[in-house]
Structure formats: structure tokens, C-alpha cells
């Protein structure tokens, strides 16, 4: 894959450019944490070998995602509909890397049937824990 040579933001998107001149972008509105972030928070990213990371927002975007058509996996739909649930924290509970979990969510990597069951069980366990909270 060509190296990423440039990263920039607009008011509504973040863009990357490969060394071959190919450009790709992600819309902030597609990600709840970005949707409600300030421009300063959106611009406070780190460029890593695999993608971009926002420490304050606890968000990661892989470079592959900028150039591939998005598949709305069930995980993607779940986390888009429930931005209050931190996908990175779920990954930690599962004992898998946040970047791998992000690739499962985005559809860039497929889960094995066993891993899919583990993820489903962890999300259900989280739901049960939330239901057990009495105020």
C-alpha cells in the first residue's frame, strides 16, 4: 500500500492522501464522538502506522477505511446507534486490540464464528450489568 503523505481536516471531514496522489476522507458526522467534538478536539490526532488516533476522544480510524467502501456490519450499526458505549473499552474487556476491534466494526476484517460469539456475549454481559444498576 502507498504511504500516507498528508492528513488534513475541513469543518466536516478528515482527509488523507497517499504517495500516489489518491485521496480519501471520512465524514465527522459518521462518528458520534467526532460529531459532538470541537474543531480543536478533531484536530488533535496522532498519525500512527495503521491510521489516526484521537487520545481525548478515544477514537481510531484505520487508513484502509478512508479508501474502502463501508459495510454497515451489525457491530457498526450497534455502535453508531449507541455512542454512549465505548468500543475501545469493549475491546479491552474482550482482550483484543482496539485497532482490530475497529476493523471488525468497520467490516474491514471478518470475525470468526467463535470471535463473533465472544463479542456478542460481552455486549450482552455489559447490558446485563447496566440493567442490574439500581439508582
PDB file of C-alpha atoms in Angstrom:
ATOM      1  CA  UNK A   1       0.000   0.000   0.000  1.00  0.00           C
ATOM      2  CA  UNK A   2       1.165   3.522  -0.694  1.00  0.00           C
ATOM      3  CA  UNK A   3       2.328   5.581   2.246  1.00  0.00           C
ATOM      4  CA  UNK A   4       0.114   8.331   3.686  1.00  0.00           C
ATOM      5  CA  UNK A   5       1.858  11.636   2.967  1.00  0.00           C
ATOM      6  CA  UNK A   6      -0.721  14.205   4.042  1.00  0.00           C
ATOM      7  CA  UNK A   7      -3.564  14.495   6.581  1.00  0.00           C
ATOM      8  CA  UNK A   8      -5.901  17.485   6.905  1.00  0.00           C
ATOM      9  CA  UNK A   9      -9.341  18.396   8.163  1.00  0.00           C
ATOM     10  CA  UNK A  10     -12.198  20.541   6.949  1.00  0.00           C
ATOM     11  CA  UNK A  11     -15.203  21.624   9.001  1.00  0.00           C
ATOM     12  CA  UNK A  12     -16.988  18.360   8.146  1.00  0.00           C
ATOM     13  CA  UNK A  13     -14.340  15.783   7.164  1.00  0.00           C
ATOM     14  CA  UNK A  14     -10.859  14.426   7.698  1.00  0.00           C
ATOM     15  CA  UNK A  15      -8.804  13.714   4.587  1.00  0.00           C
ATOM     16  CA  UNK A  16      -5.705  11.644   3.856  1.00  0.00           C
ATOM     17  CA  UNK A  17      -3.538  11.478   0.767  1.00  0.00           C
ATOM     18  CA  UNK A  18      -1.359   8.570  -0.362  1.00  0.00           C
ATOM     19  CA  UNK A  19       2.024   8.935  -2.011  1.00  0.00           C
ATOM     20  CA  UNK A  20       0.394   8.007  -5.346  1.00  0.00           C
ATOM     21  CA  UNK A  21      -1.912  11.055  -5.027  1.00  0.00           C
ATOM     22  CA  UNK A  22      -5.056   9.084  -4.131  1.00  0.00           C
ATOM     23  CA  UNK A  23      -7.187  10.937  -1.585  1.00  0.00           C
ATOM     24  CA  UNK A  24      -9.803   9.589   0.790  1.00  0.00           C
ATOM     25  CA  UNK A  25     -11.946  11.067   3.529  1.00  0.00           C
ATOM     26  CA  UNK A  26     -14.214  10.237   6.434  1.00  0.00           C
ATOM     27  CA  UNK A  27     -17.163  12.412   7.464  1.00  0.00           C
ATOM     28  CA  UNK A  28     -17.187  13.528  11.076  1.00  0.00           C
ATOM     29  CA  UNK A  29     -20.969  13.052  11.196  1.00  0.00           C
ATOM     30  CA  UNK A  30     -20.473   9.316  10.635  1.00  0.00           C
ATOM     31  CA  UNK A  31     -18.815   9.026  14.061  1.00  0.00           C
ATOM     32  CA  UNK A  32     -20.678  10.179  17.187  1.00  0.00           C
ATOM     33  CA  UNK A  33     -17.536  11.199  19.062  1.00  0.00           C
ATOM     34  CA  UNK A  34     -16.488  13.439  16.168  1.00  0.00           C
ATOM     35  CA  UNK A  35     -19.994  14.742  15.618  1.00  0.00           C
ATOM     36  CA  UNK A  36     -20.026  16.338  19.062  1.00  0.00           C
ATOM     37  CA  UNK A  37     -16.322  17.232  19.265  1.00  0.00           C
ATOM     38  CA  UNK A  38     -14.874  20.707  18.942  1.00  0.00           C
ATOM     39  CA  UNK A  39     -12.643  21.534  15.993  1.00  0.00           C
ATOM     40  CA  UNK A  40      -9.691  21.575  18.415  1.00  0.00           C
ATOM     41  CA  UNK A  41     -10.530  18.024  19.537  1.00  0.00           C
ATOM     42  CA  UNK A  42     -10.959  16.870  15.927  1.00  0.00           C
ATOM     43  CA  UNK A  43      -7.562  18.302  15.018  1.00  0.00           C
ATOM     44  CA  UNK A  44      -5.752  16.732  17.978  1.00  0.00           C
ATOM     45  CA  UNK A  45      -4.901  13.451  16.222  1.00  0.00           C
ATOM     46  CA  UNK A  46      -1.748  11.371  16.089  1.00  0.00           C
ATOM     47  CA  UNK A  47      -0.607   9.736  12.868  1.00  0.00           C
ATOM     48  CA  UNK A  48       0.253   6.087  13.546  1.00  0.00           C
ATOM     49  CA  UNK A  49       1.481   3.408  11.119  1.00  0.00           C
ATOM     50  CA  UNK A  50      -2.030   1.939  10.681  1.00  0.00           C
ATOM     51  CA  UNK A  51      -4.147   5.079  10.933  1.00  0.00           C
ATOM     52  CA  UNK A  52      -5.094   8.023  13.105  1.00  0.00           C
ATOM     53  CA  UNK A  53      -5.707   8.168  16.856  1.00  0.00           C
ATOM     54  CA  UNK A  54      -7.507  10.786  18.960  1.00  0.00           C
ATOM     55  CA  UNK A  55      -6.480  10.352  22.601  1.00  0.00           C
ATOM     56  CA  UNK A  56      -9.024  12.781  24.069  1.00  0.00           C
ATOM     57  CA  UNK A  57     -11.869  11.286  22.016  1.00  0.00           C
ATOM     58  CA  UNK A  58     -10.706   7.657  22.406  1.00  0.00           C
ATOM     59  CA  UNK A  59     -11.202   7.171  18.677  1.00  0.00           C
ATOM     60  CA  UNK A  60      -9.172   5.415  15.970  1.00  0.00           C
ATOM     61  CA  UNK A  61      -9.566   5.388  12.185  1.00  0.00           C
ATOM     62  CA  UNK A  62      -7.553   2.998  10.033  1.00  0.00           C
ATOM     63  CA  UNK A  63      -6.111   4.339   6.790  1.00  0.00           C
ATOM     64  CA  UNK A  64      -7.718   1.441   4.897  1.00  0.00           C
ATOM     65  CA  UNK A  65     -11.128   2.772   5.899  1.00  0.00           C
ATOM     66  CA  UNK A  66     -10.552   6.020   4.033  1.00  0.00           C
ATOM     67  CA  UNK A  67     -10.348   4.169   0.726  1.00  0.00           C
ATOM     68  CA  UNK A  68     -12.712   1.206   1.068  1.00  0.00           C
ATOM     69  CA  UNK A  69     -16.469   1.192   0.662  1.00  0.00           C
ATOM     70  CA  UNK A  70     -18.112   0.965   4.061  1.00  0.00           C
ATOM     71  CA  UNK A  71     -20.101  -2.102   5.003  1.00  0.00           C
ATOM     72  CA  UNK A  72     -22.644  -1.497   7.696  1.00  0.00           C
ATOM     73  CA  UNK A  73     -21.925  -4.519   9.843  1.00  0.00           C
ATOM     74  CA  UNK A  74     -24.168  -5.277  12.803  1.00  0.00           C
ATOM     75  CA  UNK A  75     -21.346  -4.034  15.064  1.00  0.00           C
ATOM     76  CA  UNK A  76     -21.132  -0.791  13.092  1.00  0.00           C
ATOM     77  CA  UNK A  77     -24.873  -0.229  13.400  1.00  0.00           C
ATOM     78  CA  UNK A  78     -24.802  -1.090  17.118  1.00  0.00           C
ATOM     79  CA  UNK A  79     -22.026   1.371  17.978  1.00  0.00           C
ATOM     80  CA  UNK A  80     -23.481   4.111  15.758  1.00  0.00           C
ATOM     81  CA  UNK A  81     -26.852   3.707  17.495  1.00  0.00           C
ATOM     82  CA  UNK A  82     -25.236   3.611  20.943  1.00  0.00           C
ATOM     83  CA  UNK A  83     -22.419   6.184  21.036  1.00  0.00           C
ATOM     84  CA  UNK A  84     -22.567   6.080  24.826  1.00  0.00           C
ATOM     85  CA  UNK A  85     -20.937   2.634  24.670  1.00  0.00           C
ATOM     86  CA  UNK A  86     -17.191   2.924  24.236  1.00  0.00           C
ATOM     87  CA  UNK A  87     -15.999   0.452  21.591  1.00  0.00           C
ATOM     88  CA  UNK A  88     -12.401   0.724  22.807  1.00  0.00           C
ATOM     89  CA  UNK A  89     -13.488  -0.273  26.314  1.00  0.00           C
ATOM     90  CA  UNK A  90     -15.412  -3.239  24.908  1.00  0.00           C
ATOM     91  CA  UNK A  91     -12.266  -4.300  23.027  1.00  0.00           C
ATOM     92  CA  UNK A  92     -10.276  -4.119  26.270  1.00  0.00           C
ATOM     93  CA  UNK A  93     -12.888  -6.266  28.030  1.00  0.00           C
ATOM     94  CA  UNK A  94     -12.558  -8.795  25.217  1.00  0.00           C
ATOM     95  CA  UNK A  95      -8.768  -8.728  25.479  1.00  0.00           C
ATOM     96  CA  UNK A  96      -8.263  -7.751  21.833  1.00  0.00           C
ATOM     97  CA  UNK A  97      -6.542  -4.737  20.350  1.00  0.00           C
ATOM     98  CA  UNK A  98      -8.620  -1.642  19.765  1.00  0.00           C
ATOM     99  CA  UNK A  99      -7.435  -1.401  16.164  1.00  0.00           C
ATOM    100  CA  UNK A 100      -8.513  -4.985  15.421  1.00  0.00           C
ATOM    101  CA  UNK A 101     -11.905  -4.358  17.013  1.00  0.00           C
ATOM    102  CA  UNK A 102     -12.259  -1.182  14.939  1.00  0.00           C
ATOM    103  CA  UNK A 103     -11.605  -3.263  11.818  1.00  0.00           C
ATOM    104  CA  UNK A 104     -14.334  -5.719  12.868  1.00  0.00           C
ATOM    105  CA  UNK A 105     -16.735  -2.819  13.388  1.00  0.00           C
ATOM    106  CA  UNK A 106     -15.896  -1.210  10.051  1.00  0.00           C
ATOM    107  CA  UNK A 107     -16.131  -4.523   8.183  1.00  0.00           C
ATOM    108  CA  UNK A 108     -12.513  -4.421   7.036  1.00  0.00           C
ATOM    109  CA  UNK A 109     -11.896  -7.695   8.852  1.00  0.00           C
ATOM    110  CA  UNK A 110     -14.349 -10.519   9.356  1.00  0.00           C
ATOM    111  CA  UNK A 111     -14.779 -12.197  12.705  1.00  0.00           C
ATOM    112  CA  UNK A 112     -14.617 -15.941  13.039  1.00  0.00           C
ATOM    113  CA  UNK A 113     -17.848 -17.513  14.296  1.00  0.00           C
ATOM    114  CA  UNK A 114     -16.156 -18.057  17.674  1.00  0.00           C
ATOM    115  CA  UNK A 115     -14.989 -14.417  17.908  1.00  0.00           C
ATOM    116  CA  UNK A 116     -18.457 -13.185  16.865  1.00  0.00           C
ATOM    117  CA  UNK A 117     -19.966 -15.206  19.752  1.00  0.00           C
ATOM    118  CA  UNK A 118     -17.402 -13.752  22.187  1.00  0.00           C
ATOM    119  CA  UNK A 119     -18.249 -10.211  21.100  1.00  0.00           C
ATOM    120  CA  UNK A 120     -21.980 -10.851  21.305  1.00  0.00           C
ATOM    121  CA  UNK A 121     -21.624 -12.421  24.763  1.00  0.00           C
ATOM    122  CA  UNK A 122     -19.512  -9.495  26.008  1.00  0.00           C
ATOM    123  CA  UNK A 123     -22.042  -6.916  24.789  1.00  0.00           C
ATOM    124  CA  UNK A 124     -24.886  -8.911  26.359  1.00  0.00           C
ATOM    125  CA  UNK A 125     -22.943  -9.141  29.640  1.00  0.00           C
ATOM    126  CA  UNK A 126     -22.434  -5.386  29.554  1.00  0.00           C
ATOM    127  CA  UNK A 127     -26.178  -4.903  29.010  1.00  0.00           C
ATOM    128  CA  UNK A 128     -26.952  -7.172  31.986  1.00  0.00           C
ATOM    129  CA  UNK A 129     -24.526  -5.221  34.158  1.00  0.00           C
ATOM    130  CA  UNK A 130     -26.206  -1.961  33.144  1.00  0.00           C
ATOM    131  CA  UNK A 131     -29.657  -3.414  33.851  1.00  0.00           C
ATOM    132  CA  UNK A 132     -28.514  -4.506  37.325  1.00  0.00           C
ATOM    133  CA  UNK A 133     -27.586  -0.971  38.328  1.00  0.00           C
ATOM    134  CA  UNK A 134     -30.185   0.377  40.704  1.00  0.00           C
ATOM    135  CA  UNK A 135     -30.305   4.057  41.457  1.00  0.00           C
TER     136      UNK A 135
END
